[in-house]
Coordinates of C-alpha atoms and ligand atoms in Angstrom, one line a residue:
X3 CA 0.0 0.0 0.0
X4 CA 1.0 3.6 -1.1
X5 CA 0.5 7.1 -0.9
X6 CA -0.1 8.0 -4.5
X7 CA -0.2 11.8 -5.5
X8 CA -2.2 12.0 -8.8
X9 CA -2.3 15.4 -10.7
X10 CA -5.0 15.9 -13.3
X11 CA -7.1 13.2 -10.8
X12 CA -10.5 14.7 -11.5
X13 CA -10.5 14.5 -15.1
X14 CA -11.4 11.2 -17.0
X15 CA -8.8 8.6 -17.0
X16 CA -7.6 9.9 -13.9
X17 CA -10.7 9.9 -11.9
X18 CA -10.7 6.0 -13.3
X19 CA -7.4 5.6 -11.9
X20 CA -8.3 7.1 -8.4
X21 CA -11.2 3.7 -8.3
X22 CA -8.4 1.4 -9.2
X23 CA -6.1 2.7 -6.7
X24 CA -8.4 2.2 -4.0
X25 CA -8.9 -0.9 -5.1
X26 CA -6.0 -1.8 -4.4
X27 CA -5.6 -0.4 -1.3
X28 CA -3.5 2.6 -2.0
X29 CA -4.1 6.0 -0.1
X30 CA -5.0 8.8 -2.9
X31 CA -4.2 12.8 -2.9
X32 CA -5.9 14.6 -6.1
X33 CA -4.2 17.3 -7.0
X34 CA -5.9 19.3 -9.7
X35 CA -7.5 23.1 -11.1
X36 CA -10.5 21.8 -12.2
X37 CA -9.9 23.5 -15.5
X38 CA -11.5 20.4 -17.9
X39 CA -13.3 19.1 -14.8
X40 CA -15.4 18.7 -12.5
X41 CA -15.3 18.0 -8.4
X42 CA -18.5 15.4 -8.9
X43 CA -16.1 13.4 -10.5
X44 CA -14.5 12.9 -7.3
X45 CA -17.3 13.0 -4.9
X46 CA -18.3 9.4 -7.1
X47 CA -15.0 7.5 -7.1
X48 CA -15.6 8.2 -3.0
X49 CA -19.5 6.9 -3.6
X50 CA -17.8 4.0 -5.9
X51 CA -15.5 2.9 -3.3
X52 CA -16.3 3.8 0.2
X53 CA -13.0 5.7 0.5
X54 CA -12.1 9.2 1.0
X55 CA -9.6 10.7 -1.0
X56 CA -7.8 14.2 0.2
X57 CA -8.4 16.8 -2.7
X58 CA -6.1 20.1 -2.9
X59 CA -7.4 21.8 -5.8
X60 CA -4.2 23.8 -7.6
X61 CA -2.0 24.2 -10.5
X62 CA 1.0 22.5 -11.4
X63 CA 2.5 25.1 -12.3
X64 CA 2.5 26.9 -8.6
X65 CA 5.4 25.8 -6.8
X66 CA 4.1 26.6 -3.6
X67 CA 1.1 25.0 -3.9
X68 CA 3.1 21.5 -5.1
X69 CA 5.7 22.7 -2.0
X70 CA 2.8 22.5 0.3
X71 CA 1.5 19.0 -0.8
X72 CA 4.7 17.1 -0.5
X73 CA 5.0 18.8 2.8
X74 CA 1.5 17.5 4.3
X75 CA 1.2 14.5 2.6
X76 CA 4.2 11.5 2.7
X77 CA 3.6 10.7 -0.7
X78 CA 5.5 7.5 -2.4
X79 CA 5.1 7.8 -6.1
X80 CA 3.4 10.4 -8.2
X81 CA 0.4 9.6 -11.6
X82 CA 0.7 12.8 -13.6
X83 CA -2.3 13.7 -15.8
X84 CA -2.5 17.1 -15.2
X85 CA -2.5 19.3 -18.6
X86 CA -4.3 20.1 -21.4
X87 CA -5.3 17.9 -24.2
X88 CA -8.0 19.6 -27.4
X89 CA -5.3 19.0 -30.4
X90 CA -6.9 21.8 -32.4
X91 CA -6.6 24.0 -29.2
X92 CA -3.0 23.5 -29.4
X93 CA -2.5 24.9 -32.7
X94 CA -4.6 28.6 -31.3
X95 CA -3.1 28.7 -28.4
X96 CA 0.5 27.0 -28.1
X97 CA 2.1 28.8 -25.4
X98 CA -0.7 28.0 -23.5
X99 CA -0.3 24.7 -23.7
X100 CA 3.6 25.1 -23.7
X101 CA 3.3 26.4 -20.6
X102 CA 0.5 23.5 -19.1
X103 CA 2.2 20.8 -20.4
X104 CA 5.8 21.4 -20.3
X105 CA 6.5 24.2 -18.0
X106 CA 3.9 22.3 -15.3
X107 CA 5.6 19.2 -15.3
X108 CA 9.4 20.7 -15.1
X109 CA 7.9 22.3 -11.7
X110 CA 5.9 18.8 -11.2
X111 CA 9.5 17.3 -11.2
X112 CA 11.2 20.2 -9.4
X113 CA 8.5 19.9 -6.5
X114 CA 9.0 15.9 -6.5
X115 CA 13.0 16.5 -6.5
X116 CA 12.6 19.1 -3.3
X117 CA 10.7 16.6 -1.4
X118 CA 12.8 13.5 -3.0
X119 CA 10.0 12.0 -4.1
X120 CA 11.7 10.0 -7.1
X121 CA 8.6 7.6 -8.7
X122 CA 6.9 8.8 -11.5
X123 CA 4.4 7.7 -13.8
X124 CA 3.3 10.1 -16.8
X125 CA 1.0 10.3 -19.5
X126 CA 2.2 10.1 -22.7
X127 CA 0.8 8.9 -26.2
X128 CA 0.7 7.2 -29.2
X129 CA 1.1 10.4 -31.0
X130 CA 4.9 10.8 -29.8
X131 CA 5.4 7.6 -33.0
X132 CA 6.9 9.1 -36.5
X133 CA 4.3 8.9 -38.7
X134 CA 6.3 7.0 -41.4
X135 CA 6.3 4.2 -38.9
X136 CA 3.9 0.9 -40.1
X137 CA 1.5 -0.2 -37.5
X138 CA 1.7 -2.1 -34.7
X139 CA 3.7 0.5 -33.1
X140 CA 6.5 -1.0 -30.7
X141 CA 8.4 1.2 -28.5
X142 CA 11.6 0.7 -30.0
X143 CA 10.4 2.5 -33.5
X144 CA 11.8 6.3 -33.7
X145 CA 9.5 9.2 -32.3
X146 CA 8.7 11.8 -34.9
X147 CA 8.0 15.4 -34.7
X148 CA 3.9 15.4 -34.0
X149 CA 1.9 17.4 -36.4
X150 CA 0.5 19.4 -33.6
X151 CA 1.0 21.6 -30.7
X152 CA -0.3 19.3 -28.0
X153 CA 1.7 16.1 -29.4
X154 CA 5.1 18.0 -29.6
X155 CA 4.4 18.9 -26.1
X156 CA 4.2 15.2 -24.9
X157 CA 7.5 14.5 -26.9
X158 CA 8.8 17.1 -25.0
X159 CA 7.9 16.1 -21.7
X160 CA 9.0 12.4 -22.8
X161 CA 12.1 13.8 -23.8
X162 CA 13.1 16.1 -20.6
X163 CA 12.1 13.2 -18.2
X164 CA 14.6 10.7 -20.6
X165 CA 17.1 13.0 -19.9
X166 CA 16.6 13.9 -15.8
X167 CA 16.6 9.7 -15.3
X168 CA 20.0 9.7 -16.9
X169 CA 21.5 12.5 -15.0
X170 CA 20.4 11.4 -11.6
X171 CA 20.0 7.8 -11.2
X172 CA 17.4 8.6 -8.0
X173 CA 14.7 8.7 -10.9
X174 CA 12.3 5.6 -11.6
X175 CA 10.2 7.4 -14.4
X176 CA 7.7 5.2 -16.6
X177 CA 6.0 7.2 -19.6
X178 CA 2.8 5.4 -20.6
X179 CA 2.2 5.8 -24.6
X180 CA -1.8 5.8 -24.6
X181 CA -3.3 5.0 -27.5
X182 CA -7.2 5.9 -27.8
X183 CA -8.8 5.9 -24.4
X184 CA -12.7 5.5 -24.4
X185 CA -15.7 3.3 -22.5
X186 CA -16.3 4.1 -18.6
X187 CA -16.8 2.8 -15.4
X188 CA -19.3 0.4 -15.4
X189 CA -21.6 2.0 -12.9
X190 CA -22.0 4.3 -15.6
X191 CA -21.1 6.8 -12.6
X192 CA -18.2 8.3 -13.8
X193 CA -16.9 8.6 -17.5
X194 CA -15.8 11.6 -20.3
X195 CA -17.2 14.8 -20.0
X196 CA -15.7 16.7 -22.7
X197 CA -16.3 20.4 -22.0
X198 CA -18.0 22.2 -25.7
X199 CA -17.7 20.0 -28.9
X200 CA -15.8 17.0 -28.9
X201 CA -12.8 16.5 -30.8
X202 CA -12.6 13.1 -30.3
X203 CA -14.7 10.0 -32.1
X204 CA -16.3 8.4 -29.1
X205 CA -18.0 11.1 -27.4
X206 CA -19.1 12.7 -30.6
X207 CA -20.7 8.9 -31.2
X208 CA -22.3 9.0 -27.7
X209 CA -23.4 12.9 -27.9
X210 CA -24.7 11.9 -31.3
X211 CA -26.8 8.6 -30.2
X212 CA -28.3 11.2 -27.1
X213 CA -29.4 14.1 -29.2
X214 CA -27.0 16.5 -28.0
X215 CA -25.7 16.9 -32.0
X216 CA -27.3 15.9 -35.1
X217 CA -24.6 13.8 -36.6
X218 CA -21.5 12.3 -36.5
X219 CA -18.9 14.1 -39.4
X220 CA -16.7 11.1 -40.5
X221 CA -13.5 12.8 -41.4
X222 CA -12.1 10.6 -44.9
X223 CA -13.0 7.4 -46.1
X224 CA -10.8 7.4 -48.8
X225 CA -7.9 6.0 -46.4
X226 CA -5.8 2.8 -47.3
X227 CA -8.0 0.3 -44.6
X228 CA -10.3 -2.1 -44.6
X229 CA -13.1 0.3 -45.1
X230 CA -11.5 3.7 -46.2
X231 CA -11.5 5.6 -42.8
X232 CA -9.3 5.9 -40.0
X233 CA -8.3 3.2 -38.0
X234 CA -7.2 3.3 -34.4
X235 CA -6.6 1.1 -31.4
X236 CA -9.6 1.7 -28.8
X237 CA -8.7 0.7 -25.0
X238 CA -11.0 0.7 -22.6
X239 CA -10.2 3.5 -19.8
X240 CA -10.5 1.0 -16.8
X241 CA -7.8 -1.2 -18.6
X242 CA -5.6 2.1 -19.4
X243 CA -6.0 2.9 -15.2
X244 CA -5.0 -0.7 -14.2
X245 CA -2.0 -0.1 -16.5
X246 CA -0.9 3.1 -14.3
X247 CA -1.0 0.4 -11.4
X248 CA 1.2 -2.0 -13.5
X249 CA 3.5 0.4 -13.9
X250 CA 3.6 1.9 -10.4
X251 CA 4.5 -1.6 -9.1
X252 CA 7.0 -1.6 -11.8
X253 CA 8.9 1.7 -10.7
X254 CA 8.4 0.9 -7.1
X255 CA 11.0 -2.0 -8.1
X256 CA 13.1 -0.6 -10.6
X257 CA 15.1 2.8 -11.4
X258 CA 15.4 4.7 -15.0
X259 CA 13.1 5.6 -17.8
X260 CA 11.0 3.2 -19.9
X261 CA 8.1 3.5 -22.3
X262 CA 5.3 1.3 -22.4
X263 CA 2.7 1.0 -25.0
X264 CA -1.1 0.9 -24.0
X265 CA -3.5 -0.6 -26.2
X266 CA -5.2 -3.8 -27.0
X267 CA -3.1 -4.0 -30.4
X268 CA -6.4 -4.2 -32.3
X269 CA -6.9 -1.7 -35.2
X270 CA -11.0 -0.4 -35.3
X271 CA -12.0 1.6 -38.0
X272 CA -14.4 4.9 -37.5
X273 CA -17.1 3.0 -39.7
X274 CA -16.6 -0.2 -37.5
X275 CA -16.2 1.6 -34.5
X276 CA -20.4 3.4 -35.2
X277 CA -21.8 -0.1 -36.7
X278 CA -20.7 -1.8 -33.6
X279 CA -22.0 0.7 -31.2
X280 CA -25.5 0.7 -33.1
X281 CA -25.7 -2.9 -33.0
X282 CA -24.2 -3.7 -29.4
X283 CA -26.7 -0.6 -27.8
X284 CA -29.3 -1.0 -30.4
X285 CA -29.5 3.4 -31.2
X286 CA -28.7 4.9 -34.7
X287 CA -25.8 7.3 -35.2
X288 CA -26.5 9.6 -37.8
X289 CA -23.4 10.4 -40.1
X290 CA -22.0 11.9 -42.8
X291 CA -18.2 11.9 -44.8
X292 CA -16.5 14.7 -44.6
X293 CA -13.1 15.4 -45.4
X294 CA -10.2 14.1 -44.3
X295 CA -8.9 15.8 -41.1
X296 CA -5.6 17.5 -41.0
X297 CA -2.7 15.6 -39.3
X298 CA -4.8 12.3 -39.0
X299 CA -2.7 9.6 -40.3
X300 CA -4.6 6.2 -41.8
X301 CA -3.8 3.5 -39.2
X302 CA -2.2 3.7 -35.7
X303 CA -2.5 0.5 -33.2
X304 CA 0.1 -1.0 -30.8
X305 CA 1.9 -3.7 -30.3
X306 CA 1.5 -3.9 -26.4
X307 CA 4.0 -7.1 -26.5
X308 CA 6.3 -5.2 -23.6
X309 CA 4.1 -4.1 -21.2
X310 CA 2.9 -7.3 -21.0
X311 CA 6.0 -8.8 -20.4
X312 CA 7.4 -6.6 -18.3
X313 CA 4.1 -5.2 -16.9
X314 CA 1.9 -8.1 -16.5
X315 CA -0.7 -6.0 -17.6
X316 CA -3.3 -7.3 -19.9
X317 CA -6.2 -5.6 -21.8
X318 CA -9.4 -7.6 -21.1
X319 CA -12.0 -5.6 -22.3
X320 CA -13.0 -5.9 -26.0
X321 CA -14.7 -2.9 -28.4
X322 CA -18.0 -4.3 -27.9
X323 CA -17.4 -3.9 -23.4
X324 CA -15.9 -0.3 -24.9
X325 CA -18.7 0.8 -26.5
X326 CA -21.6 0.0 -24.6
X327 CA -20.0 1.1 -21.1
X328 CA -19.6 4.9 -23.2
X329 CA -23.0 4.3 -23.9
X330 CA -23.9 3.3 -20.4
X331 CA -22.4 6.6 -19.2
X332 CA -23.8 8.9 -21.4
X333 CA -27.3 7.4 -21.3
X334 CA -27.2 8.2 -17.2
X335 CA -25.5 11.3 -17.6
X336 CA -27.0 13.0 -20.8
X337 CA -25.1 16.2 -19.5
X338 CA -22.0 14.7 -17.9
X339 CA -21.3 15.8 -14.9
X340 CA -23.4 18.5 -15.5
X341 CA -26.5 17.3 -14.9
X342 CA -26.4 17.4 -11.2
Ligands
NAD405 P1 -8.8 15.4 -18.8 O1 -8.8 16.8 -19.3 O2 -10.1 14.8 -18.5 O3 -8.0 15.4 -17.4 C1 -6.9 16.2 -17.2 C2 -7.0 16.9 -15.8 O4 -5.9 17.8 -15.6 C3 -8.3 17.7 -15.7 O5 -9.0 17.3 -14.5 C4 -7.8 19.2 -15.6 O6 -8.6 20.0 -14.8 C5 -6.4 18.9 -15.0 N1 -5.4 20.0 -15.3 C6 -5.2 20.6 -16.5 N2 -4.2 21.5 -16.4 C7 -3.8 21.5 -15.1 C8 -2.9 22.3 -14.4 N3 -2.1 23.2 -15.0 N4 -2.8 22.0 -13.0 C9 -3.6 21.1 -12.4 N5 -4.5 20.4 -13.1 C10 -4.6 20.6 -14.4 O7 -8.0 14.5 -19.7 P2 -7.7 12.9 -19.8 O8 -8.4 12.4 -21.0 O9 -8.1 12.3 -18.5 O10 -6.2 12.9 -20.0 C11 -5.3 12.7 -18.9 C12 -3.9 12.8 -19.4 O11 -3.7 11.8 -20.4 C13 -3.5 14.1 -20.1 O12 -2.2 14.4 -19.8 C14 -3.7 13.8 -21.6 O13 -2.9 14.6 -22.4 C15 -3.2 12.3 -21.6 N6 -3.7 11.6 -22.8 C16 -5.0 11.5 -23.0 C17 -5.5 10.8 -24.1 C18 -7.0 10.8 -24.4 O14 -7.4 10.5 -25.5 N7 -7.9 11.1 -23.4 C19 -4.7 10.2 -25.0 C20 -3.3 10.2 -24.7 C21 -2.8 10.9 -23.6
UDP406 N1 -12.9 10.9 -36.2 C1 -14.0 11.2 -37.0 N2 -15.0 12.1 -36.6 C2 -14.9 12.8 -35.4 C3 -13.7 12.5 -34.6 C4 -12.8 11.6 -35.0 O1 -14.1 10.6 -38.1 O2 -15.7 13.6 -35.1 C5 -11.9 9.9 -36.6 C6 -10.5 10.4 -36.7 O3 -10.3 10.9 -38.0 C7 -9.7 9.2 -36.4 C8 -10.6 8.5 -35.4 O4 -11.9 9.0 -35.6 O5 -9.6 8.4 -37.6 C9 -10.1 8.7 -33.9 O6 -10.0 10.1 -33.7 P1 -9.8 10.7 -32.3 O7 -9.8 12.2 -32.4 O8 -10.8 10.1 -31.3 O9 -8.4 10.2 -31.8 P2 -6.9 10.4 -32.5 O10 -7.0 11.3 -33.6 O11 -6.2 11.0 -31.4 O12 -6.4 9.0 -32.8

């Protein structure tokens, strides 16, 4: 059992986390500014497992309000999540997100240093790859240079965090290379709550199937897959938060830097990905082509041989568990968390 400091806790996958954590055993402090989220989030993981978490709502990017956590709390290893995630966003407003994602986790690490808290797990993704590399992805293939603010950002951080375990062998640092995170908890309690219009597939979908928008926009089905559009390796976000666990065991044992891919190393296309959610939750999805979406490349799925190996960590839920546990959310909780 350990005290685990997660940053960005209130926000989808790591509100997930949070439920996994307690169940197994661990003590939990949420540290988070509630900019993409929202404190119900929290209240249910406490309703989900009977435990109570200590929330300090700030910014990473305060030093004294990271100072002040490390000094209250004896934490053992730290899940980062905090920052900002909308890829078009990114390309408006980069030093914003410069500033969330890179600047914030240099003072994350600065904060951790001062209180010589060495155990780190952070969240990368699949978007770190080269393009020019073939699918599935393994971790040895080259990192590229992302075609967007947000994904240079990650590299970044990936980068910086490469370097700080080399120079000081006190670091145990694991970088988790997510590929597409969707479904929910199965309560149907807590799940994604993206804040204005979705720039992802899934909520779109579920927003879609609700009558919150009219139809989904599929962007290209001229691509080279099975079907013409995109295709992309969907993991369920209750596997991706039992990987964080995987890989806090890991680090607990071992010292340096290592990547880990986190998917089920299934390709789904877009088209796939709405015919199986109509059939497995039996409500239409209204959709249209549109064009092809700038910076999307045709095919991106893992091969998740490594963090099996070396994690132990399995995926065990399929696309069909995926799609109706989104659906089981957003049916509760037409609003998200704003319904309450
Ligand atoms: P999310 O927006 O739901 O959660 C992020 C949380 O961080 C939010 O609660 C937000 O309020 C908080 N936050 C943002 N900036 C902060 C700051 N400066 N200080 C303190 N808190 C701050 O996003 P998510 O989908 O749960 O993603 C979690 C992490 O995983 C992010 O780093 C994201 O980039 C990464 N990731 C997400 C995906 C995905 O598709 N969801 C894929 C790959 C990687
Ligand atoms: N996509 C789509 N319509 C949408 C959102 C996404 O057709 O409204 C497609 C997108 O082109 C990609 C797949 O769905 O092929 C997954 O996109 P998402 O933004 O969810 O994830 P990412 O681009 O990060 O893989």
């Amino acid at each position: 059992m350990a005290n685990i400091l997660v940053t960005g806790g209130a926000g989808y996958i790591g509100s997930h986390t949070c439920v996994e954590l307690f169940n197994a055993n661990h003590d939990v402090v949420v540290f988070d500014n509630l900019s993409n989220s929202s404190i119900e989030s929290l209240n249910r993981v406490q309703e989900l497992t009977g435990k109570s978490l200590t929330f300090v709502e700030g910014d990473i990017r305060n030093s004294e309000q990271l100072d002040q956590v490390f000094a209250l709390h004896k934490i053992d290893a730290v899940i980062h999540f905090a920052g900002l995630k909308a890829v078009g966003e990114s390309q408006q407003l980069p030093l914003i997100y410069f500033d969330n994602n890179i600047a914030g986790s240099i003072n994350l690490v600065n904060a951790m240093q001062r209180a010589e808290v060495f155990k780190l797990v952070f969240s990368s993704s699949a978007t770190v790859y080269d393009e020019a590399n073939i699918s599935p992805l393994n971790e040895d293939m080259p990192t590229g240079m992302p075609s967007n603010n947000y994904g240079y950002t990650k590299l970044i951080v990936e980068q910086l965090l490469q370097k700080l375990s080399i120079a000081d062998e006190r670091w145990s640092i694991a970088l988790l290379r997510y590929f597409n995170p969707v479904g929910a908890h199965k309560s149907g309690r807590i799940g994604e709550d993206p804040q204005g219009i979705p720039n992802n597939l899934m909520p779109y979908v579920t927003q879609v199937a609700v009558g919150r928008r009219e139809k989904l926009a599929i962007f290209g089905h001229d691509y080279d897959t099975v079907d013409g559009t995109g295709v992309r390796d969907y993991i369920h976000v209750v596997d991706l938060a039992n990987a964080h666990l995987c890989a806090l065991n890991n680090r607990l044992q071992n010292i340096g830097c290592r990547a880990w891919n986190i998917g089920t190393g299934n390709g789904s296309s877009v088209l796939q990905v709405k015919n199986t959610f109509e059939q497995v939750n039996g409500v239409p999805v209204a959709f249209e082509f549109a064009p092809r979406r700038e910076g999307d490349v045709a095919t991106s799925f893992a091969n998740n041989q490594r963090a099996m190996d070396e994690l132990g960590w399995t995926a065990n839920y399929t696309l069909e568990d995926m799609l109706k546990d989104s659906w089981h959310w957003q049916k509760q909780n037409p609003k998200g968390y704003g319904d309450i």
